[in-house]
PDB file of N, CA and C in Angstrom:
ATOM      1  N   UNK W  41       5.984   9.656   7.359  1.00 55.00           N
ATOM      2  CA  UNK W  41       4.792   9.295   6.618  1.00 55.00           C
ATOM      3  C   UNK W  41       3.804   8.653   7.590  1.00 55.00           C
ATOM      4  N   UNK W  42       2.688   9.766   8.119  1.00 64.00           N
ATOM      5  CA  UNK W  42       1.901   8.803   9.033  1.00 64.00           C
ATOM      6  C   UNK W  42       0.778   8.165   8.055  1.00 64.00           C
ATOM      7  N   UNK W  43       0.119   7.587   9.129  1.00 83.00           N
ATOM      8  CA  UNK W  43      -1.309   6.504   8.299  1.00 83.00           C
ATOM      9  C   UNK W  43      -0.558   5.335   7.336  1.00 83.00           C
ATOM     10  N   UNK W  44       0.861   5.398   7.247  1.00 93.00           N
ATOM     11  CA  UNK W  44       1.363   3.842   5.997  1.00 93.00           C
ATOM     12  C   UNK W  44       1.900   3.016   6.728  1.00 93.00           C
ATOM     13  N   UNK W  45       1.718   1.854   6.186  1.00 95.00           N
ATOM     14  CA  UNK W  45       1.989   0.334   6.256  1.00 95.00           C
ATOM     15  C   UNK W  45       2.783  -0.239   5.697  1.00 95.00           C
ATOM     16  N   UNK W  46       3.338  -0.744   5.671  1.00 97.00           N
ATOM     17  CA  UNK W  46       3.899  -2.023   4.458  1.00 97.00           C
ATOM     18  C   UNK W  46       4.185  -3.430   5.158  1.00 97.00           C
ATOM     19  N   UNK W  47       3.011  -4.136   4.468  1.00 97.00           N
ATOM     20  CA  UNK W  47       2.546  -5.428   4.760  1.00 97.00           C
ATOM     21  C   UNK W  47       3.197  -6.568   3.921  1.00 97.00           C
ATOM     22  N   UNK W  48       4.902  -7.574   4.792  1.00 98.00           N
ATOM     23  CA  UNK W  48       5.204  -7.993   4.116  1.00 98.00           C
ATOM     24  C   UNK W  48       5.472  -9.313   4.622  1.00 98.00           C
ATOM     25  N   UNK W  49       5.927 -10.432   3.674  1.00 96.00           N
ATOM     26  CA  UNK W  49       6.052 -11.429   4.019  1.00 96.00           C
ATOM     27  C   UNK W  49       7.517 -12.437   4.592  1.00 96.00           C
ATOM     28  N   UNK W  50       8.231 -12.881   5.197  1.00 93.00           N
ATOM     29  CA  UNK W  50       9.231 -13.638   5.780  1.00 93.00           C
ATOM     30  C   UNK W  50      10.121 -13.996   4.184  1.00 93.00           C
ATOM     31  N   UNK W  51       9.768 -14.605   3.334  1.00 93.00           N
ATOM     32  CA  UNK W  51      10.244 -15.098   1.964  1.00 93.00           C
ATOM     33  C   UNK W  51      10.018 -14.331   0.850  1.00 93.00           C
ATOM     34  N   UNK W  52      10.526 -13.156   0.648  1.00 95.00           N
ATOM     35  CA  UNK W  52       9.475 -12.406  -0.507  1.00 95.00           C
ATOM     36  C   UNK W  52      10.261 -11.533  -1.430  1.00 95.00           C
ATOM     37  N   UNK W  53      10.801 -12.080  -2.565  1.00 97.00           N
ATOM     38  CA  UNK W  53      11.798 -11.056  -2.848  1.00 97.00           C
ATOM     39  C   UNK W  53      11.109  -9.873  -3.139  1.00 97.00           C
ATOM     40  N   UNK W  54      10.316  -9.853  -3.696  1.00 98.00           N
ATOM     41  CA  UNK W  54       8.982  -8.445  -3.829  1.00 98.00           C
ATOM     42  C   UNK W  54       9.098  -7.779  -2.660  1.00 98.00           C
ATOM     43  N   UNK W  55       8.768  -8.255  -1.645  1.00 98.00           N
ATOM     44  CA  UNK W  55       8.722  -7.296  -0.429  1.00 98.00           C
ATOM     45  C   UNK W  55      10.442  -6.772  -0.099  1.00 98.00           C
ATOM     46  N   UNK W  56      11.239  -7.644  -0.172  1.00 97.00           N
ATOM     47  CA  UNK W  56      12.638  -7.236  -0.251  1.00 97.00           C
ATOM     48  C   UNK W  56      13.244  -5.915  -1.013  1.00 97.00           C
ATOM     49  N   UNK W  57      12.543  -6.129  -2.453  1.00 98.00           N
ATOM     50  CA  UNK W  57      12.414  -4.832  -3.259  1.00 98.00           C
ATOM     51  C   UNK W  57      12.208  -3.807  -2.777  1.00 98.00           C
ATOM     52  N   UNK W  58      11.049  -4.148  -2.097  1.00 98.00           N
ATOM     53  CA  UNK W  58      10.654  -2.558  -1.163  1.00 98.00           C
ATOM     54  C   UNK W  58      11.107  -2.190  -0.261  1.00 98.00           C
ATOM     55  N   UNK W  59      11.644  -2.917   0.580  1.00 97.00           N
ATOM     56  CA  UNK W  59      12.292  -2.629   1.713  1.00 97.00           C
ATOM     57  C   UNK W  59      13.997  -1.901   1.290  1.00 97.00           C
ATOM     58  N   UNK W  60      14.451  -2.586   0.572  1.00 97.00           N
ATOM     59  CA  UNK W  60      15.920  -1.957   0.184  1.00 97.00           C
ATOM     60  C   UNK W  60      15.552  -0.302  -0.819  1.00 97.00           C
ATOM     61  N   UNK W  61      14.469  -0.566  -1.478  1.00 98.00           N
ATOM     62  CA  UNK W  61      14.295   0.774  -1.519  1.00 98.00           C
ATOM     63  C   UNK W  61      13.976   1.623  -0.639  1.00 98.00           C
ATOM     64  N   UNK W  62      13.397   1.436   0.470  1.00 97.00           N
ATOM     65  CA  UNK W  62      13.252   2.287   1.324  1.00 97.00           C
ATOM     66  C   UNK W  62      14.227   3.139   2.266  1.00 97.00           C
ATOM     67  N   UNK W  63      14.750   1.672   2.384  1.00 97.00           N
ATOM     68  CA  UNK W  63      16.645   1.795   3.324  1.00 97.00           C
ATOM     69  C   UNK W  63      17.043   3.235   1.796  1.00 97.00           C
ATOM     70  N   UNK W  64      17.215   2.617   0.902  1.00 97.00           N
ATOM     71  CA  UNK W  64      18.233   3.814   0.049  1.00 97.00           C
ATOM     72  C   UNK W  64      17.897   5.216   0.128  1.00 97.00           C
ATOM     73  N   UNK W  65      16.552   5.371   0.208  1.00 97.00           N
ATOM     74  CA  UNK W  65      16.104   6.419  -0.039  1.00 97.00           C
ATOM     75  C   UNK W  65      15.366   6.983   1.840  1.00 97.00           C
ATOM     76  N   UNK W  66      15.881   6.284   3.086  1.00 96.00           N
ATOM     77  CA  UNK W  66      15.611   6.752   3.959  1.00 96.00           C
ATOM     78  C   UNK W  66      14.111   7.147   3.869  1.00 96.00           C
ATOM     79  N   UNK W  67      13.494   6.172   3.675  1.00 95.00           N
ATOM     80  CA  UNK W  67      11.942   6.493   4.006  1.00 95.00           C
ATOM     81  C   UNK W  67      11.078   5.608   5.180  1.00 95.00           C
ATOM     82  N   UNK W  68      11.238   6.126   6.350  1.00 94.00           N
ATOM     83  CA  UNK W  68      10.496   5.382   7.504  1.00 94.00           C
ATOM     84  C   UNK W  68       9.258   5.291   7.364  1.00 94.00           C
ATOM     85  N   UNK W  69       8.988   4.033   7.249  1.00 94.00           N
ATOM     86  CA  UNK W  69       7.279   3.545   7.253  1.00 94.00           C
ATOM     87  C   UNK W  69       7.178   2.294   8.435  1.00 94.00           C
ATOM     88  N   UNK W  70       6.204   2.162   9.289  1.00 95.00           N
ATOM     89  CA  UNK W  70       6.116   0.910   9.770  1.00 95.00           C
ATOM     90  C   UNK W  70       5.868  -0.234   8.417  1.00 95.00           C
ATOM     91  N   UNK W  71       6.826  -1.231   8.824  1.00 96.00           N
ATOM     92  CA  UNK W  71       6.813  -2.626   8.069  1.00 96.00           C
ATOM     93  C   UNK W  71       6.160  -3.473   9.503  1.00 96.00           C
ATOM     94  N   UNK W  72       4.975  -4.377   8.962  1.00 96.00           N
ATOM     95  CA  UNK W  72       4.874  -5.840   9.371  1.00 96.00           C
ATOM     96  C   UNK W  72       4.622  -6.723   8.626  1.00 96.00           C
ATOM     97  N   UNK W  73       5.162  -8.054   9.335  1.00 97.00           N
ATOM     98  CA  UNK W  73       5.222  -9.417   8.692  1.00 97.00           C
ATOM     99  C   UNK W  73       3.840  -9.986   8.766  1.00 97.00           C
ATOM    100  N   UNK W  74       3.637 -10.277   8.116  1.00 96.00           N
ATOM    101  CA  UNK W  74       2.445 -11.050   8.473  1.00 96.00           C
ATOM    102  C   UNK W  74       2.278 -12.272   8.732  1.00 96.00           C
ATOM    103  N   UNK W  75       3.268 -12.654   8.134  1.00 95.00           N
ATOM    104  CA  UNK W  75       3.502 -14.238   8.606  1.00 95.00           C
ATOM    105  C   UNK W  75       3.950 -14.277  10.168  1.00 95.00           C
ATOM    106  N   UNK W  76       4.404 -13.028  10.922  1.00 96.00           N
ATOM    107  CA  UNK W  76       4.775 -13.336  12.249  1.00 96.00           C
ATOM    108  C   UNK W  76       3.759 -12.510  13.338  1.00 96.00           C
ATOM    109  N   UNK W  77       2.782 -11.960  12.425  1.00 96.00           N
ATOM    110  CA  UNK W  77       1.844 -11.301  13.176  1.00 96.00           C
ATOM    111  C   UNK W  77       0.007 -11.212  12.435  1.00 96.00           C
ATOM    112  N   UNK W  78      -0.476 -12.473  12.973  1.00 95.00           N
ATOM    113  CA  UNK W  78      -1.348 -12.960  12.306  1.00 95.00           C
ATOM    114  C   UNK W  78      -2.576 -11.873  12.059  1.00 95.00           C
ATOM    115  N   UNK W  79      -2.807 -10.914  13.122  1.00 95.00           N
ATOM    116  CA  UNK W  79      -3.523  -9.993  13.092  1.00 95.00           C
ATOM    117  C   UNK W  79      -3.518  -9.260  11.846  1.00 95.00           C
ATOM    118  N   UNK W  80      -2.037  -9.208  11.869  1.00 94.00           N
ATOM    119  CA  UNK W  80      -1.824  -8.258  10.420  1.00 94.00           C
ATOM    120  C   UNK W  80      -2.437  -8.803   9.540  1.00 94.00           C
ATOM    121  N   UNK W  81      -2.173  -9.739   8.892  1.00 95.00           N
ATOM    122  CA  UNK W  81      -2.885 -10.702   8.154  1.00 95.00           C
ATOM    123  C   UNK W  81      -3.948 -10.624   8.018  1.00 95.00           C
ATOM    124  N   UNK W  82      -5.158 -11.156   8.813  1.00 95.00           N
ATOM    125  CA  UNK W  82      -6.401 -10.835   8.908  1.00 95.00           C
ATOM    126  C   UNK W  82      -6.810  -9.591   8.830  1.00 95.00           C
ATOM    127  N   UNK W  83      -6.241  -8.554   9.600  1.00 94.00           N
ATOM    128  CA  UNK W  83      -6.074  -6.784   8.519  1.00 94.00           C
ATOM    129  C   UNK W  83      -6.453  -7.009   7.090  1.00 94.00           C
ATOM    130  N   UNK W  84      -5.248  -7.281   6.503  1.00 95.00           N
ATOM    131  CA  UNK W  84      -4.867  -7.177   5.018  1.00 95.00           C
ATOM    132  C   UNK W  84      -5.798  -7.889   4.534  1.00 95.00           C
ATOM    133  N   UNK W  85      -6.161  -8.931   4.623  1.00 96.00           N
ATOM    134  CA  UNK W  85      -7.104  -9.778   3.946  1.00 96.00           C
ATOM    135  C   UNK W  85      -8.679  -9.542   4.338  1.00 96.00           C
ATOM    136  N   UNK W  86      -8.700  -8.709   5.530  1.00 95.00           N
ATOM    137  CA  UNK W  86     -10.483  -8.299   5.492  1.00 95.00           C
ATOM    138  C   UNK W  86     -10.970  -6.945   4.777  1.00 95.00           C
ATOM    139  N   UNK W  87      -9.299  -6.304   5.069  1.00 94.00           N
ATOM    140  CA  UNK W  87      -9.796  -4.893   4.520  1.00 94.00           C
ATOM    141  C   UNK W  87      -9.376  -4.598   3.225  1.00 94.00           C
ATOM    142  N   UNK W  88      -7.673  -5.246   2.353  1.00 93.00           N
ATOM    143  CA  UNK W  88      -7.323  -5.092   1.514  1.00 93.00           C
ATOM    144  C   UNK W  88      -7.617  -6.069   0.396  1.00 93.00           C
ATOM    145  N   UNK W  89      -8.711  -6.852   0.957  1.00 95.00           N
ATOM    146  CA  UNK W  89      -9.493  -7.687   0.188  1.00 95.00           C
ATOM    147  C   UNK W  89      -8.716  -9.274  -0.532  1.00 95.00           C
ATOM    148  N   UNK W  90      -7.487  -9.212  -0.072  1.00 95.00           N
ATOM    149  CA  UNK W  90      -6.359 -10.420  -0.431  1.00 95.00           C
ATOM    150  C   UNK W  90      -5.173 -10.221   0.476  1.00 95.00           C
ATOM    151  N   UNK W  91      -4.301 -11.840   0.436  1.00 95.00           N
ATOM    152  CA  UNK W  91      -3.403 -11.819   1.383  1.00 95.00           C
ATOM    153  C   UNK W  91      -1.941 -12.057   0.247  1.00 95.00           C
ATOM    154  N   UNK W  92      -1.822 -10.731  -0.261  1.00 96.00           N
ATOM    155  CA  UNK W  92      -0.699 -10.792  -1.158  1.00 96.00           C
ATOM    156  C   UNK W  92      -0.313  -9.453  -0.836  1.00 96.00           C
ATOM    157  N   UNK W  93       1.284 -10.118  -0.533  1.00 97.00           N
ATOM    158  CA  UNK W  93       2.702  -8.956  -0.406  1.00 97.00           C
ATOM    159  C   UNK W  93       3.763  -8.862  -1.159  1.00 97.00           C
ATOM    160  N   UNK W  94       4.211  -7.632  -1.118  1.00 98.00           N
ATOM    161  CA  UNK W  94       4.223  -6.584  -0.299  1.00 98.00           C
ATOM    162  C   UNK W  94       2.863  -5.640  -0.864  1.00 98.00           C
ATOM    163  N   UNK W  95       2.193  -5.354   0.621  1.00 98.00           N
ATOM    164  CA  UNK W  95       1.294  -3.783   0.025  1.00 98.00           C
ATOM    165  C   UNK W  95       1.079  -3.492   1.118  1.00 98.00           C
ATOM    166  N   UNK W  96       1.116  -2.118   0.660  1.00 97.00           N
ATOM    167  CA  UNK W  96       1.794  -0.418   1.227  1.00 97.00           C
ATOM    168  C   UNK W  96      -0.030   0.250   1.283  1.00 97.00           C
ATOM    169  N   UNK W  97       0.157   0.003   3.018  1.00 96.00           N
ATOM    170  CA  UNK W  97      -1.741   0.619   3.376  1.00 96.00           C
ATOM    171  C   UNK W  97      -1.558   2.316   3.536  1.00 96.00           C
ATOM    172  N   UNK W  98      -2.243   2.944   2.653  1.00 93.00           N
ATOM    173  CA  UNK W  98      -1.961   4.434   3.197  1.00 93.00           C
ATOM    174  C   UNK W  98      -2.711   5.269   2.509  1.00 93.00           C
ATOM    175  N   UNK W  99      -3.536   6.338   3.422  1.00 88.00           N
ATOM    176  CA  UNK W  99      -4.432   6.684   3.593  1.00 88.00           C
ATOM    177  C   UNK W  99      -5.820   5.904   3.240  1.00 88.00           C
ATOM    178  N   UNK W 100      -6.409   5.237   4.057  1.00 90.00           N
ATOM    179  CA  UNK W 100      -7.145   3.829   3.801  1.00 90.00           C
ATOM    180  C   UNK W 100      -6.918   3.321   2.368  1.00 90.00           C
ATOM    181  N   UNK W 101      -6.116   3.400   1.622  1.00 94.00           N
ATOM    182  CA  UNK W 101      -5.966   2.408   0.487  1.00 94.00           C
ATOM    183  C   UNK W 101      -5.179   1.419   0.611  1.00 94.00           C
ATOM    184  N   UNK W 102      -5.375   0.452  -0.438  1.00 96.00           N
ATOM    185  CA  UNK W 102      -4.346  -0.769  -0.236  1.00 96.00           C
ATOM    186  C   UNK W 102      -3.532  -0.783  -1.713  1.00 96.00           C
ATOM    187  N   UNK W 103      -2.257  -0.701  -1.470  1.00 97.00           N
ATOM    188  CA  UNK W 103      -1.596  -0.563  -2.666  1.00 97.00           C
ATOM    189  C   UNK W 103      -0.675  -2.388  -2.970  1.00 97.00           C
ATOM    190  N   UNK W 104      -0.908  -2.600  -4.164  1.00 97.00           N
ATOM    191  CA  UNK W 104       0.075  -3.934  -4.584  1.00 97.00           C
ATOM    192  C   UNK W 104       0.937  -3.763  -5.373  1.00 97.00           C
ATOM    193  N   UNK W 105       1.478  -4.588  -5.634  1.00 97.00           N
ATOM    194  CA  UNK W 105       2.779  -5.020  -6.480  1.00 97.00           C
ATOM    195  C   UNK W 105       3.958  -4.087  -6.178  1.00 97.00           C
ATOM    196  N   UNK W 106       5.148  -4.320  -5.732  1.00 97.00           N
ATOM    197  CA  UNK W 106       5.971  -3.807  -6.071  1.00 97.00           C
ATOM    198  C   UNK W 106       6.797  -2.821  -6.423  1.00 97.00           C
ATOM    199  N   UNK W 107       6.660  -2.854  -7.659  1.00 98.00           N
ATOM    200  CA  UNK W 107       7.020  -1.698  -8.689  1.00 98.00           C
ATOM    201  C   UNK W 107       6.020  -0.245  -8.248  1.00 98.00           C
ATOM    202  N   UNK W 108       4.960  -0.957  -8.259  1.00 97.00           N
ATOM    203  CA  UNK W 108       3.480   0.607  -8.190  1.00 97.00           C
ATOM    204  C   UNK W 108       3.830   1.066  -6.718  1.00 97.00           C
ATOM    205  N   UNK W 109       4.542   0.087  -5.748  1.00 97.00           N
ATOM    206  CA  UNK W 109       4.766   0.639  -4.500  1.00 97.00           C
ATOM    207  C   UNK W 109       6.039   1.181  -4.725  1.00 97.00           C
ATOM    208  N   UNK W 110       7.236   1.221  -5.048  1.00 97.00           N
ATOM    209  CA  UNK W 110       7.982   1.643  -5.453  1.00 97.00           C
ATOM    210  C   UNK W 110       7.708   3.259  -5.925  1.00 97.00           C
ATOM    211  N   UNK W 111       7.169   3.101  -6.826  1.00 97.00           N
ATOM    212  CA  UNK W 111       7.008   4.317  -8.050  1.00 97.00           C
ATOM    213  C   UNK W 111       5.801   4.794  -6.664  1.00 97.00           C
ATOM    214  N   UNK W 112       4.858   5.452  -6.277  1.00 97.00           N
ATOM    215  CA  UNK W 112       4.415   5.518  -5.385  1.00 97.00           C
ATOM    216  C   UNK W 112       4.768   6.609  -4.188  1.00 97.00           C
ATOM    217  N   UNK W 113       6.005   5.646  -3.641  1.00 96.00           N
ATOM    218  CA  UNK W 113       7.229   5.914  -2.672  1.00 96.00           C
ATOM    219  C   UNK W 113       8.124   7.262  -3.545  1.00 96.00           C
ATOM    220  N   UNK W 114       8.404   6.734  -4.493  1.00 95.00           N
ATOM    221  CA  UNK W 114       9.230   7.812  -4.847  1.00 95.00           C
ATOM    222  C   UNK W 114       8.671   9.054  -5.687  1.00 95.00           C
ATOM    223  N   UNK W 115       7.518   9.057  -5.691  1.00 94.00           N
ATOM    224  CA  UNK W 115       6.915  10.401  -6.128  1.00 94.00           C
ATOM    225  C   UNK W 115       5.766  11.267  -5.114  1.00 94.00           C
ATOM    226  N   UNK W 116       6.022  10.062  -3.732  1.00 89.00           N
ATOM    227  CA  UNK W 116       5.250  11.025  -2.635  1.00 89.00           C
ATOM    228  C   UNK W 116       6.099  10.593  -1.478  1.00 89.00           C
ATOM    229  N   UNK W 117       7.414  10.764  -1.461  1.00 80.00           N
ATOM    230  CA  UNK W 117       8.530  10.798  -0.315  1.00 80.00           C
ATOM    231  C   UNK W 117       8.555  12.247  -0.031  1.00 80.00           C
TER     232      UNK W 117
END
């Protein structure tokens, strides 16, 4: 999956969600933290207009919550 993101945080069971779904279903996306890579951060929050994770950047959109990243993932894997 080129052009995606998933922008997540150190403490997050939300972002955890996504990530173990991904592992199950073998879907390689770059993940960053943002809490350990401040750039990212400032990314997400200049372009995705807020600094709330997990969200999944792809094809210039910014996707939130969870579940919608989830459901998302599994109908364009």
């Amino acid at each position: 999956m080129n052009d995606y993101k998933l922008f997540v945080g150190t403490i997050c069971p939300y972002c955890q969600k996504v990530e173990n779904f991904m592992k199950e279903n073998d879907i390689k996306i770059e993940v960053v933290n943002i809490e350990e890579n401040r750039d990212a951060m400032r990314d997400l929050i200049e372009n995705g207009g807020k600094r709330q994770v997990p969200c999944l950047y792809h094809d210039g959109e910014y996707l939130y919550e969870s579940d919608d990243i989830i459901e998302f993932l599994r109908e364009n894997k």
